[in-house]
Amino acid sequence: MSKTALITGATSGIGKATAELFAEHGIHLIICGRRQDRLDQLKKELKEKVNVHTLSFDVRDKEAVFSKLNSLPDEFKVIDILVNNAGNAHGLSPIQDGNVDDWDAMIDINVKGLLYVSKVIINQMKERKAGHIINIGSIAGKDVYPNGNVYNASKFAVNALNEAMRYDLNEFGIRVGAVHPGLVNTEFSEVRFKGDKEKAENVYKGYDPLYAEDIADIIYFMVSRKRHVNIADLVVYPTAQASATILNKNN
Ligand code: NDP
Ligand code: 8X3
């Protein structure tokens, strides 16, 4: 029987590429993000292949998350796969110069938003004693790097929550695993540098970065293993990157 996946942050980058790949493999989709126009466009592209439902909400808005996820149409009520992907870095500066609104955004979106969405979906997975949760962490959640501070903290939290979910949900047969990418060429840096395209493009110049499709491939690999196989944790770098701070540019 065909599965249904809910993907947060499906309007761009890793989430969008994952939705596209899942559709190719016949996985029905609930695609989420704040930009409804992008969700509509993606639905238009994918609806010939699978059933697609769009849900526009800000993951920071607890009430919106709960009400939208609790009132899904019947055909989308059973969610087999949750991809907790929505998130971004906001700013890159020493902690003493940090912008408090940026800190709020990263903690509220990357950590609390992930928790709100998971809360609803875990409830139904627990009842069915089945389900698969993929958390998108980051190498920023494995190693702190200079000026990364609060983004690092938010992704360390995702790493911790990935493990915590795996431990606590073990008795229900729910699979939980994380992917922690290094540099992926998406809109990520444009958001981090508040729309400064030149600065953003520079992040991915002089080497071959990862692309959203590379991470989507990995996510699909994780969710397409046999029922008894749970890939718990994966760190993925572009070949040119060896750590958060070692990057071989102009190779
Ligand atoms: P993008 O900026 O391309 O995508 C981010 C997605 O998150 C968008 O779809 C955006 O949708 C959604 N999102 C952001 N804020 C909110 C919000 N408040 N409410 C709902 N949705 C939101 O970046 P990526 O695809 O690269 O990022 C996806 C994930 O991968 C993030 O968790 C990021 O931290 C992680 N990651 C990225 C890496 C990279 O180098 N690119 C490396 C490691 C991890 P919308 O704006 O429409 O709401
Ligand atoms: C995104 C990768 O190195 O910019 O999480 O933190 S990095």
mmCIF file of C-alpha atoms in Angstrom, residues 52-144:
data_model
loop_
_atom_site.group_PDB
_atom_site.id
_atom_site.type_symbol
_atom_site.label_atom_id
_atom_site.label_comp_id
_atom_site.label_asym_id
_atom_site.label_seq_id
_atom_site.Cartn_x
_atom_site.Cartn_y
_atom_site.Cartn_z
ATOM 1 C CA VAL A 52 -0.901 16.076 -2.717
ATOM 2 C CA HIS A 53 -2.282 18.238 0.075
ATOM 3 C CA THR A 54 -0.823 21.658 0.905
ATOM 4 C CA LEU A 55 -0.682 23.124 4.406
ATOM 5 C CA SER A 56 0.520 26.652 4.909
ATOM 6 C CA PHE A 57 1.563 27.607 8.422
ATOM 7 C CA ASP A 58 4.427 29.075 10.367
ATOM 8 C CA VAL A 59 5.886 26.307 12.550
ATOM 9 C CA ARG A 60 6.309 28.902 15.327
ATOM 10 C CA ASP A 61 2.541 29.309 15.556
ATOM 11 C CA LYS A 62 1.603 26.527 17.960
ATOM 12 C CA GLU A 63 -2.155 26.982 17.531
ATOM 13 C CA ALA A 64 -1.911 26.958 13.735
ATOM 14 C CA VAL A 65 0.297 23.842 13.784
ATOM 15 C CA PHE A 66 -2.102 21.958 16.046
ATOM 16 C CA SER A 67 -5.312 23.031 14.318
ATOM 17 C CA LYS A 68 -4.043 22.415 10.765
ATOM 18 C CA LEU A 69 -2.476 19.052 11.529
ATOM 19 C CA ASN A 70 -5.510 17.926 13.485
ATOM 20 C CA SER A 71 -7.951 18.728 10.696
ATOM 21 C CA LEU A 72 -6.467 16.959 7.710
ATOM 22 C CA PRO A 73 -8.834 15.540 5.083
ATOM 23 C CA ASP A 74 -9.600 11.823 5.566
ATOM 24 C CA GLU A 75 -7.295 10.592 2.801
ATOM 25 C CA PHE A 76 -4.343 12.377 4.443
ATOM 26 C CA LYS A 77 -5.076 11.546 8.059
ATOM 27 C CA VAL A 78 -2.650 8.633 8.323
ATOM 28 C CA ILE A 79 0.918 9.888 8.097
ATOM 29 C CA ASP A 80 3.530 7.154 7.664
ATOM 30 C CA ILE A 81 6.574 9.388 7.268
ATOM 31 C CA LEU A 82 7.329 12.735 8.902
ATOM 32 C CA VAL A 83 10.255 14.738 7.544
ATOM 33 C CA ASN A 84 11.102 17.482 10.064
ATOM 34 C CA ASN A 85 12.990 19.722 7.691
ATOM 35 C CA ALA A 86 11.738 23.325 8.117
ATOM 36 C CA GLY A 87 14.495 25.468 9.500
ATOM 37 C CA ASN A 88 17.172 28.018 8.744
ATOM 38 C CA ALA A 89 20.110 29.924 10.157
ATOM 39 C CA HIS A 90 19.475 33.620 10.815
ATOM 40 C CA GLY A 91 22.703 35.602 10.941
ATOM 41 C CA LEU A 92 26.339 34.607 11.451
ATOM 42 C CA SER A 93 28.029 36.737 14.065
ATOM 43 C CA PRO A 94 29.929 36.454 17.333
ATOM 44 C CA ILE A 95 27.669 35.803 20.286
ATOM 45 C CA GLN A 96 28.466 39.218 21.785
ATOM 46 C CA ASP A 97 27.032 40.868 18.648
ATOM 47 C CA GLY A 98 24.096 38.501 18.218
ATOM 48 C CA ASN A 99 20.689 39.795 17.227
ATOM 49 C CA VAL A 100 18.072 38.695 19.729
ATOM 50 C CA ASP A 101 15.351 38.419 17.078
ATOM 51 C CA ASP A 102 17.595 36.052 15.114
ATOM 52 C CA TRP A 103 18.121 33.960 18.243
ATOM 53 C CA ASP A 104 14.370 33.788 18.801
ATOM 54 C CA ALA A 105 13.782 32.776 15.183
ATOM 55 C CA MET A 106 16.303 29.924 15.278
ATOM 56 C CA ILE A 107 15.167 28.506 18.601
ATOM 57 C CA ASP A 108 11.477 28.978 17.779
ATOM 58 C CA ILE A 109 11.633 27.509 14.262
ATOM 59 C CA ASN A 110 14.402 24.909 14.379
ATOM 60 C CA VAL A 111 13.618 23.551 17.843
ATOM 61 C CA LYS A 112 10.157 24.500 19.065
ATOM 62 C CA GLY A 113 8.545 24.304 15.618
ATOM 63 C CA LEU A 114 9.975 20.827 15.117
ATOM 64 C CA LEU A 115 8.553 19.825 18.509
ATOM 65 C CA TYR A 116 5.056 21.202 17.803
ATOM 66 C CA VAL A 117 4.774 19.340 14.492
ATOM 67 C CA SER A 118 6.206 16.159 15.986
ATOM 68 C CA LYS A 119 3.811 16.282 18.934
ATOM 69 C CA VAL A 120 0.757 15.878 16.696
ATOM 70 C CA ILE A 121 2.223 13.283 14.366
ATOM 71 C CA ILE A 122 3.786 11.210 17.149
ATOM 72 C CA ASN A 123 0.330 10.869 18.728
ATOM 73 C CA GLN A 124 -1.083 9.158 15.683
ATOM 74 C CA MET A 125 2.043 7.072 15.014
ATOM 75 C CA LYS A 126 1.974 5.887 18.620
ATOM 76 C CA GLU A 127 -1.649 4.771 18.303
ATOM 77 C CA ARG A 128 -0.878 2.795 15.140
ATOM 78 C CA LYS A 129 2.434 1.536 16.533
ATOM 79 C CA ALA A 130 4.080 2.448 13.239
ATOM 80 C CA GLY A 131 5.730 5.371 11.541
ATOM 81 C CA HIS A 132 9.044 6.857 10.514
ATOM 82 C CA ILE A 133 10.426 10.241 11.550
ATOM 83 C CA ILE A 134 13.368 11.824 9.755
ATOM 84 C CA ASN A 135 14.887 14.847 11.453
ATOM 85 C CA ILE A 136 17.052 17.175 9.401
ATOM 86 C CA GLY A 137 19.871 18.256 11.675
ATOM 87 C CA SER A 138 23.164 19.648 10.457
ATOM 88 C CA ILE A 139 26.874 19.254 10.924
ATOM 89 C CA ALA A 140 26.273 22.458 12.913
ATOM 90 C CA GLY A 141 24.605 20.161 15.431
ATOM 91 C CA LYS A 142 27.679 17.952 15.720
ATOM 92 C CA ASP A 143 30.421 20.592 15.936
ATOM 93 C CA VAL A 144 30.263 24.227 16.991
#
